[in-house]
Coordinates of C-alpha atoms in Angstrom, one line a residue:
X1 CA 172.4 50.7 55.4
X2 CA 176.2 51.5 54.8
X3 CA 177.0 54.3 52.4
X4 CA 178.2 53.1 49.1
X5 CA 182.3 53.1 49.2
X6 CA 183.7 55.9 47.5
X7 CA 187.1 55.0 45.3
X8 CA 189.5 57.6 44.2
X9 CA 191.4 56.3 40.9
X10 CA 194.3 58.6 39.8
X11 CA 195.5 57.7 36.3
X12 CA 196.3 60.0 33.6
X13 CA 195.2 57.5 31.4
X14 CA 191.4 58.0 30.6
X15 CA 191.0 53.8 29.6
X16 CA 192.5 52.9 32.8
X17 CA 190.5 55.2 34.7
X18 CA 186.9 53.1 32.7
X19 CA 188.6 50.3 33.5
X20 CA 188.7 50.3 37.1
X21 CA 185.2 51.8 37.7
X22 CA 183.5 49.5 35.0
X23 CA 185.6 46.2 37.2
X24 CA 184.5 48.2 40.8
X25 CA 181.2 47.8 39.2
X26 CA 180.8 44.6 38.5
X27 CA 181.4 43.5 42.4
X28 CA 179.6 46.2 43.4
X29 CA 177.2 48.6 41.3
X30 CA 176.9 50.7 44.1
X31 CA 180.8 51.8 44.3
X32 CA 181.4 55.5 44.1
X33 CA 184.0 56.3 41.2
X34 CA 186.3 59.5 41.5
X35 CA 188.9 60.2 39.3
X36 CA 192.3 62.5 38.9
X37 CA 194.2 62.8 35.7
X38 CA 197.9 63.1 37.8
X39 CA 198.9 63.9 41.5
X40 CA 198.0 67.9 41.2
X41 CA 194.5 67.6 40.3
X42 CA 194.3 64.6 42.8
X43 CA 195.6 67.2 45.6
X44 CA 193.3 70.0 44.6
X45 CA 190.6 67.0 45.1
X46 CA 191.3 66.3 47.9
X47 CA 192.1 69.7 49.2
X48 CA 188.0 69.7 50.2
X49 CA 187.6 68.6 53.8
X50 CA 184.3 67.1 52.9
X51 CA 186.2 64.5 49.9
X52 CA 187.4 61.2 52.0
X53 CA 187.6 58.4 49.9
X54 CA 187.7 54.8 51.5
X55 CA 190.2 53.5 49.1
X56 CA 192.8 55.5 47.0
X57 CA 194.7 53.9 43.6
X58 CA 197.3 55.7 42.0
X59 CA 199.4 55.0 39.1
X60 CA 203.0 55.1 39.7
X61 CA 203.6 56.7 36.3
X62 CA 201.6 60.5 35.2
X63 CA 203.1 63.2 34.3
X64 CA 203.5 67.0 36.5
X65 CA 203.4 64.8 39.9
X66 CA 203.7 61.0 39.7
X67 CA 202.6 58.3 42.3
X68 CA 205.4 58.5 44.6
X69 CA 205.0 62.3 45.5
X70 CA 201.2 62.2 45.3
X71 CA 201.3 59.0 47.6
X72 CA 203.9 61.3 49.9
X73 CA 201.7 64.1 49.7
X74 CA 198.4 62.4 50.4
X75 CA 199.9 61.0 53.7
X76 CA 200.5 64.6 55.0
X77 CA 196.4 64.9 55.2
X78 CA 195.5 64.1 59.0
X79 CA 191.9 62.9 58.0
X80 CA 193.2 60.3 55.3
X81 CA 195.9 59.0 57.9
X82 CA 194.3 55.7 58.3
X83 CA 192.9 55.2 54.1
X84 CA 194.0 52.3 51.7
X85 CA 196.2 53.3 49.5
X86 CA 197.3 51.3 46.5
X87 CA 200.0 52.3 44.0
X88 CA 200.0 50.5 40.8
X89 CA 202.4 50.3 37.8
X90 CA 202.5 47.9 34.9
X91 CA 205.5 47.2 36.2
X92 CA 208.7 48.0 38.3
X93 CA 211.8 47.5 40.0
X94 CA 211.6 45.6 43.4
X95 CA 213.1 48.4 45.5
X96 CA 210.4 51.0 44.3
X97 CA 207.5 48.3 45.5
X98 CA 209.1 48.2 49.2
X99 CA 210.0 52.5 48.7
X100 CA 206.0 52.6 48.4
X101 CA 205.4 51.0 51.2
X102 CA 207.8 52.9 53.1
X103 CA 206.6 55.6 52.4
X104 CA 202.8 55.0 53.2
X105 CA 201.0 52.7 50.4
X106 CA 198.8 49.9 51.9
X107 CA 200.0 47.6 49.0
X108 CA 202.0 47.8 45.7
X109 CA 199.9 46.2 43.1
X110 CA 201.1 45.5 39.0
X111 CA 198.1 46.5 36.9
X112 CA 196.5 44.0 35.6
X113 CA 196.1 43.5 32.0
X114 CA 192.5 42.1 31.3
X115 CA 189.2 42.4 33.1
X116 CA 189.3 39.3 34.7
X117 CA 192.7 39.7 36.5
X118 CA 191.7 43.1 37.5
X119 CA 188.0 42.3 39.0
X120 CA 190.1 39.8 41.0
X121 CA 191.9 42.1 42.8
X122 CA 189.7 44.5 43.6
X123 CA 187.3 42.5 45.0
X124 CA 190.0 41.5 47.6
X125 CA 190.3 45.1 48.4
X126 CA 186.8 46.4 48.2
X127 CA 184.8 43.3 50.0

């Protein structure tokens, strides 16, 4: 039997961080939740050898490190080389969706606004 997949939300924003899991949830009850309130508590995470998610989301937006220096940052980890990333924003500029890219994401993604829309999407990316 597979291990459960283990998700890594980092949002500063407590609601959006219930929001995810509880939509992860409901595709699959078995879904590991993780969560970091901004990029420096996500790198101090991830900082232990034995923590390897299978799928990272980051907000674009948190404050002390933001999405685009924690996606930059993740990317330097050897063992995470090859790990979905998704960076999410209620929404941006085109150039900053192809910058994330550039610079590593798997997919730029606008946050949905209801649970619906957002169970959606993540079963696309966690089936």
């Amino acid at each position: 039997m597979a291990s459960p997949k283990q998700c890594f939300f980092i949002d500063d924003d407590a609601d959006d961080q219930d929001f995810f899991c509880d939509a992860a949830h409901t595709i699959d009850s078995t879904i590991q939740c993780t969560f970091a309130n901004n990029g420096i508590e996500a790198m101090s995470r991830l900082s232990d050898e034995n923590f390897s998610p299978d799928v990272i989301f980051i907000d674009m937006n948190m404050p002390m490190m933001g999405g685009r220096e924690t996606l930059e940052e993740i990317r330097k980890i050897n063992r995470l080389n090859k790990t979905a990333i998704y960076v999410y924003s209620t929404g941006v500029a085109p150039n900053v969706a192809e910058e994330m890219l550039a610079l590593g994401a798997t997919e730029f993604l606008t946050k949905p606004s209801n649970m619906t829309d957002l169970q959606q999407l993540l079963e696309k990316i966690l089936k």
